Amino acid sequence: MANLGNPQETIAVLQKYNFQFQKKFGQNFLIDPHVLGKIVEAAQITKEDVVLEIGPGIGTMTQYLAESAKKVIAVEIDRNLIPILKDTLRYYDNIEIVNEDILKTDIEALSAANGGAKLKVVANLPYYITTPIMMSLLESHAPIASITVMIQKEVADRMQSGPGSKEYGSLSLGVQYYAKPELMANVPPNCFIPRPNVGSAVIHLSIYDAPPVAVKDEKLMFRLIRASFNQRRKTLQNGLNNSQELSFSKDLITEAIASLGVSPTVRGEQLSLAQFAALADYFTEHA
Ligand code: SAM
């Protein structure tokens, strides 16, 4: 039975090992059993599942995950946490602890070593590298079925917003090209030790087998998206003209925008993913 997850137990473990929190690793440990239960429920873990946990900390959520999953692979960067994890997780025989940076971890190999399982990623993510971690997981095309993570509330809002809203941007489109995001819970700062300065949220991403829109040149589409949101207040025409990453003529840009049937003064933040895909295809076919 999971025994961590309440403030007294966490403090006892931290004191036993004289553990010092490292700000550079974004360490805010969960101390709320209700929230831990919610994350595991949101991740829909069954005894068939191999779970990849990013940043297990002292193993609090790892215990909850190990109760529900076939196996948990827990990747932790901070080597000071490894002896603690070996202690707190000693009664479980279905947990593998890996002392590595998740950005350098070969996820494909982890899956292969586990019979090619489609992994379910679950994490209370370090907030300082949420976006790089999420985008590298998504862009890797590694065998991942879903990603259920605690992140900064503001970032969760950006991931699931659509055209016209002020949170909509490259991150929304980057995430929504690969996955269907769903906000599962809002979590206040007092559920963590130490308390973060921001509100948090649990978001669940179901990874698509194939992207929801077809595009001939994925990389070009993302260059167009970046160019459009680099200068949010400018028109799409100006954003694409001024981009260092693109070298299309002014006339071709005008034609491409007209091909969407939108106003010539449209701003990038008004375009949907399908429209960005159509824009990319226009350039691919006419450049
Ligand atoms: N899962 C624990 C919990 O919920 O209490 C800890 C969550 S804490 C927000 C983030 C964890 O990720 C820390 O244990 C930190 O050391 C670890 N971490 C930070 N950067 C990492 C990286 N690049 N790769 C793997 N783990 C990382």
XYZ file of N, CA and C in Angstrom, residues 39-260:
666
model
N -4.536 12.020 -10.344
C -3.594 11.908 -11.477
C -3.595 10.474 -12.001
N -3.524 9.516 -11.087
C -3.480 8.110 -11.501
C -4.788 7.740 -12.212
N -5.896 8.250 -11.701
C -7.205 8.000 -12.329
C -7.250 8.629 -13.727
N -6.761 9.874 -13.835
C -6.774 10.579 -15.131
C -5.929 9.832 -16.163
N -4.867 9.170 -15.696
C -3.955 8.467 -16.617
C -4.531 7.121 -17.069
N -5.616 6.686 -16.453
C -6.286 5.422 -16.818
C -5.302 4.252 -16.887
N -4.584 4.059 -15.786
C -3.577 2.996 -15.715
C -4.243 1.659 -15.375
N -3.840 0.615 -16.105
C -4.326 -0.732 -15.777
C -3.119 -1.651 -15.554
N -3.381 -2.852 -15.112
C -2.309 -3.831 -14.846
C -1.604 -4.305 -16.123
N -2.097 -3.863 -17.292
C -1.433 -4.172 -18.571
C -0.369 -3.130 -18.910
N -0.391 -1.989 -18.211
C 0.372 -0.822 -18.672
C 1.794 -0.731 -18.137
N 2.693 -0.282 -19.041
C 4.040 0.106 -18.628
C 4.036 1.638 -18.573
N 4.342 2.161 -17.391
C 4.290 3.611 -17.177
C 5.703 4.172 -17.154
N 5.875 5.310 -17.828
C 7.134 6.046 -17.735
C 6.872 7.260 -16.847
N 7.490 7.274 -15.665
C 7.337 8.447 -14.801
C 8.573 9.325 -14.926
N 8.344 10.611 -15.206
C 9.459 11.563 -15.318
C 9.598 12.270 -13.971
N 10.791 12.191 -13.376
C 11.053 12.895 -12.118
C 10.257 12.356 -10.946
N 10.595 11.155 -10.450
C 9.825 10.574 -9.343
C 10.033 11.266 -7.991
N 11.066 12.116 -7.872
C 11.304 12.794 -6.580
C 11.664 11.776 -5.514
N 10.880 11.719 -4.420
C 11.146 10.708 -3.379
C 10.258 9.477 -3.582
N 9.554 9.413 -4.711
C 8.821 8.189 -5.047
C 7.346 8.189 -4.667
N 6.828 9.370 -4.332
C 5.443 9.444 -3.855
C 4.458 8.934 -4.913
N 4.470 9.560 -6.084
C 3.518 9.156 -7.126
C 3.897 7.778 -7.684
N 5.191 7.480 -7.637
C 5.677 6.173 -8.123
C 4.961 5.039 -7.382
N 4.790 5.212 -6.071
C 4.094 4.177 -5.288
C 2.657 4.009 -5.788
N 1.973 5.115 -5.993
C 0.578 5.050 -6.472
C 0.517 4.369 -7.844
N 1.473 4.738 -8.713
C 1.479 4.178 -10.072
C 1.768 2.679 -10.035
N 2.723 2.286 -9.175
C 3.115 0.872 -9.110
C 1.960 -0.006 -8.632
N 1.066 0.570 -7.822
C -0.099 -0.203 -7.348
C -1.028 -0.550 -8.508
N -1.101 0.370 -9.520
C -2.086 0.187 -10.600
C -1.501 -0.405 -11.876
N -0.172 -0.235 -12.078
C 0.421 -0.598 -13.375
C 1.100 -1.965 -13.334
N 1.420 -2.472 -14.532
C 2.235 -3.685 -14.607
C 3.663 -3.333 -14.185
N 4.152 -2.206 -14.743
C 5.524 -1.802 -14.440
C 5.644 -0.278 -14.489
N 6.524 0.274 -13.680
C 6.821 1.709 -13.732
C 8.317 1.890 -13.966
N 8.656 2.680 -14.995
C 10.050 3.069 -15.218
C 10.141 4.522 -14.767
N 10.956 4.780 -13.743
C 11.017 6.121 -13.159
C 12.367 6.750 -13.485
N 12.350 7.828 -14.281
C 13.592 8.469 -14.726
C 13.828 9.751 -13.922
N 14.876 9.759 -13.107
C 15.153 10.889 -12.203
C 16.563 11.421 -12.455
N 16.680 12.737 -12.642
C 17.984 13.347 -12.954
C 18.864 13.526 -11.713
N 18.253 13.755 -10.556
C 19.007 14.134 -9.359
C 19.552 12.887 -8.660
N 20.884 12.723 -8.699
C 21.432 11.474 -8.153
C 21.276 11.398 -6.641
N 21.088 12.547 -5.976
C 20.860 12.512 -4.520
C 19.539 11.833 -4.165
N 18.631 11.745 -5.143
C 17.327 11.118 -4.867
C 17.357 9.601 -5.051
N 18.393 9.088 -5.704
C 18.402 7.649 -6.038
C 18.417 6.759 -4.776
N 19.310 7.033 -3.792
C 19.257 6.196 -2.571
C 17.914 6.313 -1.844
N 17.310 7.490 -1.907
C 16.004 7.684 -1.242
C 14.942 6.829 -1.942
N 14.968 6.866 -3.279
C 13.993 6.072 -4.053
C 14.172 4.580 -3.782
N 15.443 4.162 -3.680
C 15.693 2.730 -3.427
C 15.107 2.329 -2.073
N 15.087 3.253 -1.155
C 14.513 2.991 0.166
C 12.971 3.032 0.111
N 12.416 4.127 -0.372
C 10.946 4.281 -0.307
C 10.218 3.279 -1.214
N 10.923 2.778 -2.239
C 10.250 1.883 -3.197
C 10.671 0.421 -3.017
N 11.327 0.126 -1.878
C 11.942 -1.213 -1.716
C 10.928 -2.356 -1.706
N 9.685 -2.091 -1.359
C 8.710 -3.188 -1.293
C 8.050 -3.495 -2.636
N 8.424 -2.741 -3.671
C 7.803 -2.962 -4.990
C 8.782 -3.692 -5.906
N 8.264 -4.708 -6.617
C 9.152 -5.429 -7.536
C 8.851 -5.074 -8.995
N 8.011 -4.066 -9.204
C 7.656 -3.690 -10.582
C 8.080 -2.251 -10.907
N 9.156 -1.790 -10.258
C 9.646 -0.424 -10.518
C 11.107 -0.475 -10.931
N 11.430 0.211 -12.045
C 12.826 0.337 -12.481
C 13.217 1.804 -12.312
N 14.285 2.048 -11.571
C 14.728 3.432 -11.353
C 15.889 3.714 -12.299
N 15.787 4.812 -13.059
C 16.839 5.173 -14.012
C 17.356 6.564 -13.649
N 18.654 6.682 -13.397
C 19.221 7.993 -13.043
C 19.696 8.690 -14.318
N 18.789 9.459 -14.940
C 19.091 10.074 -16.238
C 18.290 11.353 -16.428
N 18.744 12.160 -17.373
C 17.998 13.331 -17.811
C 16.970 12.840 -18.842
N 15.717 13.135 -18.634
C 14.684 12.615 -19.539
C 14.899 13.121 -20.970
N 15.515 14.302 -21.099
C 15.733 14.844 -22.450
C 16.802 14.041 -23.205
N 17.565 13.231 -22.463
C 18.598 12.418 -23.114
C 18.237 10.934 -23.098
N 17.065 10.611 -22.615
C 16.666 9.200 -22.484
C 16.130 8.676 -23.808
N 16.549 7.453 -24.161
C 16.082 6.815 -25.385
C 14.761 6.080 -25.075
N 13.658 6.756 -25.341
C 12.348 6.229 -24.960
C 11.966 5.018 -25.816
N 12.370 5.092 -27.074
C 12.163 3.955 -27.991
C 12.799 2.682 -27.390
N 14.031 2.830 -26.880
C 14.746 1.674 -26.306
C 14.038 1.175 -25.041
N 13.496 2.092 -24.238
C 12.770 1.676 -23.021
C 11.562 0.835 -23.406
N 10.874 1.281 -24.449
C 9.705 0.534 -24.914
C 10.133 -0.834 -25.442
N 11.206 -0.840 -26.265
C 11.685 -2.097 -26.851
C 12.079 -3.102 -25.758
N 12.710 -2.582 -24.696
C 13.138 -3.477 -23.599
C 11.937 -4.026 -22.830
N 10.768 -3.457 -23.074
C 9.552 -3.915 -22.397
C 8.545 -4.470 -23.404
N 9.053 -5.236 -24.338
C 8.200 -5.934 -25.305
C 7.510 -5.001 -26.284
N 8.082 -3.815 -26.515
C 7.504 -2.863 -27.465
C 6.227 -2.210 -26.945
N 6.082 -2.185 -25.618
C 4.860 -1.611 -25.026
C 4.700 -0.144 -25.405
N 3.446 0.262 -25.645
C 3.151 1.693 -25.810
C 3.094 2.279 -24.414
N 3.998 3.189 -24.116
C 4.127 3.679 -22.742
C 3.056 4.707 -22.401
N 2.661 4.719 -21.129
C 1.838 5.825 -20.626
C 2.758 6.700 -19.778
N 2.919 7.938 -20.199
C 3.802 8.847 -19.468
C 2.982 9.558 -18.395
N 3.495 9.562 -17.177
C 2.821 10.262 -16.081
C 3.880 11.042 -15.318
N 3.580 12.289 -14.950
C 4.593 13.065 -14.230
C 3.999 14.289 -13.553
N 4.650 14.642 -12.455
C 4.506 15.983 -11.906
C 5.762 16.673 -12.414
N 5.628 17.392 -13.525
C 6.817 17.843 -14.265
C 7.551 18.983 -13.578
N 8.893 19.019 -13.757
C 9.635 20.208 -13.334
C 9.220 21.367 -14.253
N 8.723 22.462 -13.666
C 8.102 23.507 -14.495
C 9.098 24.244 -15.389
N 10.402 24.232 -14.987
C 11.366 25.022 -15.779
C 11.615 24.414 -17.163
N 11.279 23.134 -17.346
C 11.475 22.548 -18.685
C 10.236 21.810 -19.195
N 9.061 22.270 -18.780
C 7.823 21.615 -19.223
C 7.733 21.552 -20.746
N 7.893 22.695 -21.415
C 7.675 22.722 -22.866
C 8.718 21.877 -23.609
N 10.034 22.022 -23.306
C 10.989 21.132 -23.991
C 10.687 19.649 -23.775
N 10.300 19.277 -22.560
C 10.017 17.851 -22.314
C 8.805 17.415 -23.139
N 7.740 18.194 -23.082
C 6.519 17.805 -23.797
C 6.766 17.732 -25.303
N 7.434 18.755 -25.852
C 7.624 18.764 -27.303
C 8.597 17.668 -27.737
N 9.602 17.353 -26.897
C 10.510 16.276 -27.326
C 9.791 14.931 -27.255
N 8.911 14.733 -26.291
C 8.136 13.478 -26.244
C 7.250 13.365 -27.483
N 6.573 14.468 -27.822
C 5.620 14.425 -28.942
C 6.344 14.284 -30.280
N 7.409 15.075 -30.447
C 8.098 15.075 -31.751
C 8.939 13.826 -31.975
N 9.236 13.096 -30.899
C 10.089 11.900 -31.042
C 9.367 10.782 -31.783
N 8.039 10.856 -31.850
C 7.229 9.769 -32.432
C 7.523 8.449 -31.711
N 7.965 8.525 -30.460
C 8.235 7.312 -29.667
C 6.899 6.631 -29.359
N 6.947 5.321 -29.058
C 5.686 4.619 -28.761
C 5.078 5.057 -27.421
N 4.246 6.082 -27.482
C 3.608 6.619 -26.277
C 2.097 6.658 -26.525
N 1.322 6.105 -25.602
C -0.140 6.085 -25.764
C -0.763 7.370 -25.234
N -0.250 7.845 -24.100
C -0.829 9.062 -23.505
C 0.196 9.725 -22.597
N -0.055 10.999 -22.323
C 0.803 11.761 -21.405
C -0.127 12.447 -20.408
N 0.052 12.147 -19.132
C -0.776 12.784 -18.097
C 0.165 13.500 -17.157
N 0.093 14.814 -17.137
C 1.097 15.562 -16.378
C 0.518 16.726 -15.590
N 1.191 16.969 -14.460
C 0.931 18.171 -13.679
C 1.858 19.239 -14.236
N 1.282 20.368 -14.639
C 2.102 21.454 -15.177
C 1.545 22.777 -14.652
N 2.232 23.849 -14.970
C 1.742 25.174 -14.593
C 0.390 25.401 -15.275
N -0.581 25.924 -14.526
C -1.937 26.108 -15.051
C -1.952 26.918 -16.353
N -1.110 27.964 -16.360
C -1.074 28.850 -17.527
C -0.596 28.090 -18.783
N 0.311 27.155 -18.591
C 0.821 26.365 -19.723
C -0.249 25.364 -20.182
N -0.970 24.800 -19.206
C -2.073 23.874 -19.552
C -3.114 24.618 -20.390
N -3.415 25.863 -20.012
C -4.397 26.654 -20.768
C -3.919 26.885 -22.196
N -2.600 27.142 -22.334
C -2.062 27.377 -23.682
C -2.149 26.114 -24.529
N -1.918 24.964 -23.889
C -1.922 23.706 -24.657
C -3.285 23.397 -25.242
N -4.339 23.793 -24.537
C -5.648 23.360 -25.027
C -6.492 24.492 -25.622
N -5.887 25.672 -25.853
C -6.708 26.771 -26.386
C -6.739 26.745 -27.917
N -7.753 27.422 -28.451
C -7.956 27.431 -29.902
C -7.877 28.828 -30.488
N -8.041 28.966 -31.827
C -7.903 30.251 -32.520
C -8.725 31.355 -31.862
N -8.124 32.550 -31.822
C -8.851 33.713 -31.319
C -8.634 33.963 -29.847
N -8.192 32.974 -29.072
C -8.003 33.234 -27.642
C -6.575 33.716 -27.414
N -6.385 34.470 -26.310
C -5.062 35.078 -26.129
C -3.996 34.056 -25.731
N -4.421 32.877 -25.265
C -3.450 31.834 -24.894
C -2.989 31.017 -26.113
N -3.713 31.178 -27.237
C -3.427 30.366 -28.431
C -2.072 30.738 -29.028
N -1.255 29.732 -29.351
C 0.057 30.018 -29.923
C 0.733 28.769 -30.433
N 2.057 28.848 -30.646
C 2.790 27.701 -31.207
C 2.641 26.455 -30.337
N 2.596 26.660 -29.004
C 2.497 25.487 -28.126
C 1.144 24.780 -28.326
N 0.065 25.569 -28.446
C -1.272 24.975 -28.673
C -1.237 24.120 -29.931
N -0.694 24.691 -31.000
C -0.690 23.987 -32.289
C 0.266 22.802 -32.272
N 1.426 22.991 -31.619
C 2.399 21.897 -31.514
C 1.777 20.706 -30.806
N 1.101 20.969 -29.693
C 0.491 19.885 -28.925
C -0.689 19.279 -29.693
N -1.544 20.132 -30.250
C -2.782 19.635 -30.868
C -2.558 18.911 -32.201
N -1.364 19.059 -32.772
C -1.037 18.303 -33.980
C -0.793 16.826 -33.625
N -0.309 16.600 -32.404
C 0.061 15.235 -32.004
C -0.959 14.573 -31.072
N -1.760 15.388 -30.368
C -2.561 14.811 -29.290
C -3.840 15.597 -29.024
N -4.762 14.901 -28.343
C -6.002 15.567 -27.930
C -5.856 15.921 -26.441
N -5.757 17.226 -26.117
C -5.559 17.593 -24.715
C -6.884 17.737 -23.953
N -6.834 17.375 -22.678
C -8.027 17.508 -21.831
C -7.584 17.924 -20.428
N -8.138 19.023 -19.941
C -7.787 19.497 -18.592
C -8.528 18.643 -17.571
N -7.806 18.041 -16.636
C -8.431 17.094 -15.705
C -8.666 17.681 -14.311
N -7.803 18.598 -13.859
C -7.970 19.149 -12.507
C -7.110 20.391 -12.345
N -7.602 21.313 -11.518
C -6.773 22.448 -11.119
C -6.233 22.146 -9.726
N -4.964 22.493 -9.509
C -4.321 22.117 -8.239
C -3.654 23.357 -7.624
N -4.024 23.710 -6.392
C -3.444 24.911 -5.768
C -2.040 24.667 -5.209
N -1.266 25.760 -4.965
C 0.127 25.632 -4.502
C 0.278 24.864 -3.196
N -0.753 24.860 -2.318
C -0.558 24.200 -1.010
C -0.564 22.671 -1.076
N -0.668 22.105 -2.273
C -0.576 20.640 -2.412
C 0.863 20.188 -2.611
N 1.822 21.141 -2.565
C 3.232 20.812 -2.841
C 4.120 21.294 -1.703
N 5.285 20.645 -1.587
C 6.327 21.136 -0.695
C 7.630 21.172 -1.481
N 8.351 22.296 -1.592
C 7.889 23.631 -1.234
C 6.781 24.090 -2.186
N 6.035 25.120 -1.765
C 4.928 25.607 -2.596
C 5.439 26.359 -3.816
N 4.924 26.033 -5.016
C 5.311 26.841 -6.189
C 4.622 28.207 -6.132
N 5.115 29.155 -6.937
C 4.520 30.505 -6.933
C 3.332 30.607 -7.860
N 2.986 29.521 -8.512
C 1.940 29.563 -9.545
C 0.926 28.450 -9.301
N -0.262 28.604 -9.900
C -1.256 27.536 -9.849
C -0.860 26.422 -10.810
N -1.348 25.221 -10.544
C -0.993 24.066 -11.378
C -2.260 23.403 -11.910
N -2.070 22.535 -12.886
C -3.204 21.801 -13.444
C -2.722 20.451 -13.956
N -3.640 19.485 -13.943
C -3.327 18.171 -14.519
C -3.956 18.130 -15.907
N -3.133 17.804 -16.894
C -3.639 17.726 -18.263
C -3.360 16.317 -18.803
N -4.332 15.796 -19.549
C -4.185 14.455 -20.127
C -4.164 14.594 -21.643
N -3.126 14.052 -22.287
C -3.034 14.096 -23.751
C -3.144 12.679 -24.301
N -4.168 12.425 -25.123
C -4.220 11.127 -25.826
C -3.519 11.332 -27.148
N -2.489 10.525 -27.386
C -1.686 10.707 -28.599
C -2.422 10.094 -29.796
N -2.499 10.862 -30.873
C -3.158 10.369 -32.089
C -2.292 9.314 -32.780
N -2.937 8.326 -33.408
C -2.191 7.387 -34.252
C -1.692 8.113 -35.497
N -2.543 9.011 -36.012
C -2.136 9.851 -37.150
C -2.601 11.278 -36.836
N -1.871 12.300 -37.289
C -2.262 13.683 -36.987
C -3.674 13.989 -37.500
N -4.380 14.926 -36.860
C -5.758 15.243 -37.257
C -5.840 15.988 -38.592
N -4.709 16.537 -39.069
C -4.704 17.178 -40.390
C -3.546 16.597 -41.201
N -3.751 16.522 -42.515
C -2.673 16.024 -43.374
C -1.896 17.222 -43.910
N -0.573 17.150 -43.863
C 0.247 18.229 -44.423
C 1.451 17.589 -45.110
N 1.818 18.170 -46.280
C 2.902 17.550 -47.057
C 4.259 17.739 -46.381
N 4.486 18.931 -45.807
C 5.779 19.236 -45.197
C 5.546 19.761 -43.772
N 5.631 18.822 -42.832
C 5.367 19.129 -41.416
C 6.298 20.238 -40.896
N 7.575 20.140 -41.283
C 8.571 21.103 -40.771
C 8.246 22.514 -41.254
N 7.838 22.609 -42.528
C 7.477 23.919 -43.077
C 6.263 24.483 -42.321
N 5.279 23.619 -42.044
C 4.099 24.101 -41.306
C 4.514 24.698 -39.966
N 5.418 24.027 -39.257
C 5.827 24.568 -37.957
C 6.686 25.826 -38.101
N 7.401 25.963 -39.210
C 8.132 27.230 -39.434
C 7.134 28.365 -39.650
N 6.069 28.078 -40.392
C 5.035 29.093 -40.631
C 4.352 29.481 -39.311
N 4.089 28.472 -38.491
C 3.428 28.730 -37.200
C 4.318 29.617 -36.333
N 5.601 29.272 -36.250
C 6.520 30.085 -35.427
C 6.583 31.510 -35.952
N 6.664 31.648 -37.268
C 6.757 32.994 -37.859
C 5.494 33.800 -37.543
N 4.342 33.153 -37.571
C 3.084 33.867 -37.333
C 2.951 34.352 -35.904
N 3.477 33.565 -34.951
C 3.287 33.941 -33.542
C 4.485 34.709 -32.977
N 5.589 34.778 -33.728
C 6.729 35.573 -33.276
C 6.345 37.032 -33.146
N 5.490 37.454 -34.045
C 5.065 38.863 -34.031
C 3.541 38.864 -33.964
N 3.050 38.552 -32.796
C 1.614 38.332 -32.589
C 0.733 39.456 -33.098
N 1.211 40.698 -32.904
C 0.346 41.836 -33.209
C 0.342 42.176 -34.700
N 1.302 41.614 -35.413
C 1.391 41.908 -36.847
C 0.440 41.026 -37.628
N 0.171 41.426 -38.861
C -0.650 40.574 -39.726
C 0.161 39.345 -40.112
N -0.565 38.303 -40.566
C 0.105 37.083 -41.010
C 1.082 37.415 -42.138
N 0.610 38.280 -43.062
C 1.443 38.705 -44.197
C 2.791 39.238 -43.706
N 2.754 40.161 -42.721
C 4.002 40.744 -42.216
C 4.840 39.732 -41.451
N 4.170 38.902 -40.666
C 4.879 37.873 -39.897
C 5.678 36.970 -40.819
N 5.055 36.536 -41.913
C 5.734 35.615 -42.841
C 6.823 36.338 -43.632
N 6.549 37.623 -43.987
C 7.545 38.429 -44.696
C 8.803 38.629 -43.878
N 8.602 38.903 -42.577
C 9.730 39.301 -41.725
C 10.498 38.125 -41.152
N 9.985 36.901 -41.332
C 10.629 35.752 -40.686
C 12.004 35.445 -41.273
N 12.964 35.186 -40.365
C 14.318 34.782 -40.789
C 14.313 33.357 -41.335
N 13.304 32.591 -40.886
C 13.263 31.157 -41.235
C 12.643 30.903 -42.602
N 12.035 31.944 -43.213
C 11.314 31.755 -44.476
C 11.850 32.718 -45.523
N 11.745 32.321 -46.806
C 12.244 33.251 -47.826
C 11.283 33.302 -49.020
N 9.978 33.297 -48.735
C 8.991 33.381 -49.813
C 8.801 34.838 -50.229
N 8.486 35.041 -51.527
C 8.301 36.419 -51.992
C 6.988 36.970 -51.417
N 6.935 38.305 -51.399
C 5.751 38.986 -50.876
C 4.505 38.571 -51.667
N 4.666 38.462 -52.977
C 3.516 38.110 -53.832
C 3.025 36.700 -53.541
N 3.977 35.785 -53.375
C 3.581 34.391 -53.108
C 2.842 34.315 -51.759
N 3.326 35.083 -50.782
C 2.673 35.087 -49.461
C 1.241 35.622 -49.604
N 1.081 36.692 -50.374
C -0.266 37.258 -50.584
C -1.185 36.218 -51.213
N -0.664 35.541 -52.242
C -1.473 34.500 -52.921
C -1.843 33.366 -51.972
N -0.848 32.940 -51.176
C -1.083 31.803 -50.272
C -2.184 32.149 -49.269
N -2.121 33.389 -48.739
C -3.139 33.803 -47.760
C -4.508 33.878 -48.443
N -4.523 34.420 -49.661
C -5.796 34.535 -50.400
C -6.387 33.141 -50.654
N -5.519 32.142 -50.861
C -6.011 30.785 -51.160
C -6.805 30.197 -49.989
N -6.606 30.768 -48.791
C -7.353 30.271 -47.619
C -8.765 30.864 -47.569
